Short mmCIF file of C-alpha atoms and ligand atoms in Angstrom, two decimals:
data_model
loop_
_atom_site.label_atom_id
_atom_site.label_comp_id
_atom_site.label_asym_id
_atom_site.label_seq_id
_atom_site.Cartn_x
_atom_site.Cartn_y
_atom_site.Cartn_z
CA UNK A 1 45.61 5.07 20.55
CA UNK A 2 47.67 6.82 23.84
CA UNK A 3 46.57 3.43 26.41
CA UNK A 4 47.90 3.94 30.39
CA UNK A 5 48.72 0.19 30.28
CA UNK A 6 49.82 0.82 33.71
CA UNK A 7 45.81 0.89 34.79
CA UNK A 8 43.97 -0.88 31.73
CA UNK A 9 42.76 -4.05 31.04
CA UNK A 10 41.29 -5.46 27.61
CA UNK A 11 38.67 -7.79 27.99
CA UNK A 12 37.36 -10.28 25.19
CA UNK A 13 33.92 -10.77 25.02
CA UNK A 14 32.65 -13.85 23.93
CA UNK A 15 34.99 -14.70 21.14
CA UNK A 16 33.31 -17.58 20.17
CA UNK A 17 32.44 -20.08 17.40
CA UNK A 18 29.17 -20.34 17.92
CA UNK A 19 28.78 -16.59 17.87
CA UNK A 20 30.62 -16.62 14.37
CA UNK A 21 29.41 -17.38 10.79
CA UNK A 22 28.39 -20.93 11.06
CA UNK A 23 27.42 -20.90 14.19
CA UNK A 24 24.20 -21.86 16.43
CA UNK A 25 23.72 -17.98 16.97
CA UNK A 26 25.87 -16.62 14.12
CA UNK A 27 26.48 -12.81 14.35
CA UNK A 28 27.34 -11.18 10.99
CA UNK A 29 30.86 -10.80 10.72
CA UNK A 30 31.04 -12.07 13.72
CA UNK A 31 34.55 -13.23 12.86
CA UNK A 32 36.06 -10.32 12.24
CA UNK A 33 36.43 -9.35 15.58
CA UNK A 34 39.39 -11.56 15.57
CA UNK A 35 42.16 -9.84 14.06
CA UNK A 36 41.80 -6.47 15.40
CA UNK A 37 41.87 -8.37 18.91
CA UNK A 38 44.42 -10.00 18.87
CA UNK A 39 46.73 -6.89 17.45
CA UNK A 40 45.08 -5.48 20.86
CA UNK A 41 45.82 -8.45 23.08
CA UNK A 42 49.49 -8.45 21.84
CA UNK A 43 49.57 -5.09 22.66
CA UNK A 44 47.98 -4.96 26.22
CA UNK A 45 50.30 -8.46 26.65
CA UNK A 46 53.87 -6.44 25.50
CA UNK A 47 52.87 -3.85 28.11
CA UNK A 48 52.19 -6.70 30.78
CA UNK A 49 48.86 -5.62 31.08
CA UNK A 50 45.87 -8.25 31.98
CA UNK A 51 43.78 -9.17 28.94
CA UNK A 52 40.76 -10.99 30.04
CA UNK A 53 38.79 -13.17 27.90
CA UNK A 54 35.22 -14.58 28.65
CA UNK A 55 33.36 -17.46 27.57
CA UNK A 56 29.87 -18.29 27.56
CA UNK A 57 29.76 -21.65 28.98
CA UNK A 58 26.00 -23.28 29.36
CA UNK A 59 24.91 -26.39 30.34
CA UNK A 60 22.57 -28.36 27.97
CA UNK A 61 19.01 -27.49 28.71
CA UNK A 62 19.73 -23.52 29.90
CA UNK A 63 17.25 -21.72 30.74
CA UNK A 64 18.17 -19.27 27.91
CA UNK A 65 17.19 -21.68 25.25
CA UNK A 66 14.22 -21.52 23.10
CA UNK A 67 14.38 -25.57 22.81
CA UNK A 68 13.36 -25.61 26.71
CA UNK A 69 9.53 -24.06 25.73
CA UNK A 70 9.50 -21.44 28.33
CA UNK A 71 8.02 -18.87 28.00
CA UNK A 72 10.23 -15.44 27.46
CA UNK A 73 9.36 -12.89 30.54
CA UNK A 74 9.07 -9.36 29.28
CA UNK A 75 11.37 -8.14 27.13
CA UNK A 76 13.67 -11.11 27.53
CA UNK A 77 15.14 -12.53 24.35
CA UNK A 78 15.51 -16.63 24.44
CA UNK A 79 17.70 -17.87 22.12
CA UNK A 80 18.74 -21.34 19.83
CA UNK A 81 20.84 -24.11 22.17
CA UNK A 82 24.38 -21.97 21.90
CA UNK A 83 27.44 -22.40 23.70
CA UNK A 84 26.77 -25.46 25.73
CA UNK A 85 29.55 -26.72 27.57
CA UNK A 86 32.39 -28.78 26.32
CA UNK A 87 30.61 -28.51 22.76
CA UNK A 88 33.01 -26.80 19.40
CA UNK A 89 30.41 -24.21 19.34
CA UNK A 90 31.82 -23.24 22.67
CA UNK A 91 35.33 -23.28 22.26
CA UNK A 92 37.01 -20.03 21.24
CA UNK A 93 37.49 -18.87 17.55
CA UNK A 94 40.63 -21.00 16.74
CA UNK A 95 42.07 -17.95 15.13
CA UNK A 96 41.67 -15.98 18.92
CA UNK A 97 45.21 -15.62 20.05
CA UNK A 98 44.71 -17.17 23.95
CA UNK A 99 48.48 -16.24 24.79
CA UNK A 100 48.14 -12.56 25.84
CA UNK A 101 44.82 -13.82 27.91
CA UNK A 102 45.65 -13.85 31.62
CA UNK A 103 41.97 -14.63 32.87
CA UNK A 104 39.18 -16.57 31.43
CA UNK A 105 36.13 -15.85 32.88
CA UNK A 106 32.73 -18.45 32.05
CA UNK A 107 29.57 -17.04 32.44
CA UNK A 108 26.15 -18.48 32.56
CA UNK A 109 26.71 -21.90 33.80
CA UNK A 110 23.98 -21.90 36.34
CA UNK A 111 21.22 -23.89 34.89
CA UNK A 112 18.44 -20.63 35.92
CA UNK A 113 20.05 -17.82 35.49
CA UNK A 114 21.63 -16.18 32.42
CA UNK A 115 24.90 -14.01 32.56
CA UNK A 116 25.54 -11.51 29.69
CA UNK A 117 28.10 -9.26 31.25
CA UNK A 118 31.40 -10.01 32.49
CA UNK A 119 31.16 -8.48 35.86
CA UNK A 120 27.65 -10.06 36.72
CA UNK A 121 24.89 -12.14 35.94
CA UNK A 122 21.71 -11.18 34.69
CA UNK A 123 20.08 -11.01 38.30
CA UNK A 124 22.21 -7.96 38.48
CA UNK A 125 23.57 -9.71 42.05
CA UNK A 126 25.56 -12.14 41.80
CA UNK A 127 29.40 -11.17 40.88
CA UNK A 128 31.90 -12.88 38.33
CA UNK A 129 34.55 -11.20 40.47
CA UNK A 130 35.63 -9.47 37.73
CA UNK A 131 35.23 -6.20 39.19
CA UNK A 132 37.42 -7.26 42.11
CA UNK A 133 40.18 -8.88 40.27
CA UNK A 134 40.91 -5.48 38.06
CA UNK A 135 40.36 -3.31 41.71
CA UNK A 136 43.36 -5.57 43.19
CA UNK A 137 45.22 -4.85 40.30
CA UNK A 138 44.72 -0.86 40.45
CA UNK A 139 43.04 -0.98 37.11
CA UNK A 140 41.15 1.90 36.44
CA UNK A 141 40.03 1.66 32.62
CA UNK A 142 38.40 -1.29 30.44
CA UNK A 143 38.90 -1.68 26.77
CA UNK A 144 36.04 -3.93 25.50
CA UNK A 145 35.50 -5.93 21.85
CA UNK A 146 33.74 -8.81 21.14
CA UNK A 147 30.71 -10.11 20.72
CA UNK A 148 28.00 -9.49 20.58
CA UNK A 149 28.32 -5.48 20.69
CA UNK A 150 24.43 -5.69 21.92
CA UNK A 151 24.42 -7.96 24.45
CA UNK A 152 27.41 -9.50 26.08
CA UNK A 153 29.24 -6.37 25.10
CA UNK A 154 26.78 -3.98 26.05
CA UNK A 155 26.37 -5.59 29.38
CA UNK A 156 30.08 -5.67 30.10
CA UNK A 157 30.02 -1.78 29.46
CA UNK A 158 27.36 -1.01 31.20
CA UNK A 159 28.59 -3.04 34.58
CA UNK A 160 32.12 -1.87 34.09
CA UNK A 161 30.70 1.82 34.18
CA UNK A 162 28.46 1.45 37.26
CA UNK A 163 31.71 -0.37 38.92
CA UNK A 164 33.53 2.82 38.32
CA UNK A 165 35.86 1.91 35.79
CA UNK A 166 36.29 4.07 32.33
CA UNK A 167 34.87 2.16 29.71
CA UNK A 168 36.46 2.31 25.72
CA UNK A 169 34.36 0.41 22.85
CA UNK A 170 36.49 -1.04 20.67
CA UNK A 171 34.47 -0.08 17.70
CA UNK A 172 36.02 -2.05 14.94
CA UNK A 173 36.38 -5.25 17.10
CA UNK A 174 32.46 -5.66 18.36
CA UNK A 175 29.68 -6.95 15.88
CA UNK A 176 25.83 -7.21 16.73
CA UNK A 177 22.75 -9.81 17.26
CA UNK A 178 20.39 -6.74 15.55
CA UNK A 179 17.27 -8.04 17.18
CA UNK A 180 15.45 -7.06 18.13
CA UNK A 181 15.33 -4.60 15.33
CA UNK A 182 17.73 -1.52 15.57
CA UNK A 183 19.45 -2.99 19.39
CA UNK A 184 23.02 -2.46 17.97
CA UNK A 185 22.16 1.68 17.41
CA UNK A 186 20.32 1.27 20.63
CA UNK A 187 23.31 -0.73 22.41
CA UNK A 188 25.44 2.32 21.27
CA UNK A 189 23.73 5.07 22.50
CA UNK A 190 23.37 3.66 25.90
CA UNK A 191 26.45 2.88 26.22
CA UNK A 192 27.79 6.40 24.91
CA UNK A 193 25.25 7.95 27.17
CA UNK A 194 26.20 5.86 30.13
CA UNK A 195 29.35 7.70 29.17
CA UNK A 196 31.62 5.19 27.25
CA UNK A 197 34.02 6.47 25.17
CA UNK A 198 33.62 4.71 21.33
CA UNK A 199 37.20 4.23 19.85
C1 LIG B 201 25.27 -13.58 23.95
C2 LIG B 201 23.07 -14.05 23.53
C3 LIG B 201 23.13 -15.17 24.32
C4 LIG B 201 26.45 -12.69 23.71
C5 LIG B 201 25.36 -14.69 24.76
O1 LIG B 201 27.60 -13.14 23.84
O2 LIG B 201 26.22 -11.50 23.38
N1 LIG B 201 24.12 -13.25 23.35
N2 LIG B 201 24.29 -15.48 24.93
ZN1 LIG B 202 24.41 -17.33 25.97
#
């Protein structure tokens, strides 16, 4: 891989236990995202460039959750209690190497409002300041793995497109929900379409 550390950043999505095999929303193979990451992080770290990890981080009770009994609004997806602050499930995979990481970023703390991508919530308004931290830095290109390749990745890609920045999938370093049905092939596409280059 020819990287222009000089204007990319890595960014981690999500590299969390509860998104792993035994987890409250388990991916498949969710783990596996771990080693090929951190051979990336060491890399992007060696070359001093930022590597920037996020971390879904809900209260108890989110309005994402199943448990709460609302009702999902079209073609929203609600999902088991995951993630909730302070709890293991939280916490990054203990085999995620956190040393090359230069920026954590949580998302989805406020109790209303959900945040999938890394550059903004899911009212598509309100900014992480993601975008603006890698623009101070003259970055110009975003490598992204993690999880979950259809939604917190996807989202990521998607934002880091519209913000202007070139957009890599780390193929072999993002793994899926799969629901509904066939949203990982779907994720791809989009995100190809939308012009991201699949590594
Ligand atoms: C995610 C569902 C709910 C993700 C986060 O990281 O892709 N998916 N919260
Ligand atoms: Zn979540």
């Amino acid at each position: 891989m020819d990287i222009n550390f000089k204007k990319s950043a890595l960014i981690l999505v999500d590299v969390q236990n509860d998104f792993c095999p035994g987890g409250a929303l388990a991916v498949t193979d969710g783990d596996q995202v771990v080693s090929p990451l951190n051979e990336c992080a060491r890399a992007f770290a060696a070359a001093n460039a930022p590597v920037i990890a996020t971390q879904d981080w809900h209260p108890a009770g989110h309005c994402s959750f199943a448990s709460t009994g609302r009702k999902a609004a079209d073609g929203e997806v609600l999902w088991p209690d995951h993630c909730v602050q302070g709890t293991k499930g939280a916490d990054f995979h203990p085999g995620l190497d956190l040393k090359p990481v230069t920026l954590v970023i949580r998302k989805g703390f406020r109790p209303s409002v959900d945040s999938y991508s890394a550059f903004f919530e899911n009212d598509r308004k309100t900014a992480t300041g993601l975008a603006g931290f890698l623009k101070g830095l003259g970055i110009g290109a975003v490598y992204v793995g993690g999880l979950a390749t259809d939604y917190c990745v996807f989202f990521t890609v998607m934002d880091a497109i519209a913000q202007g920045f070139t957009a890599y999938l780390l193929s072999d370093a993002v793994r899926g929900v799969g629901f509904p049905e066939g949203s990982v092939e779907k994720a791809i596409n989009a995100m190809k379409t939308a012009g991201a280059m699949a590594l």
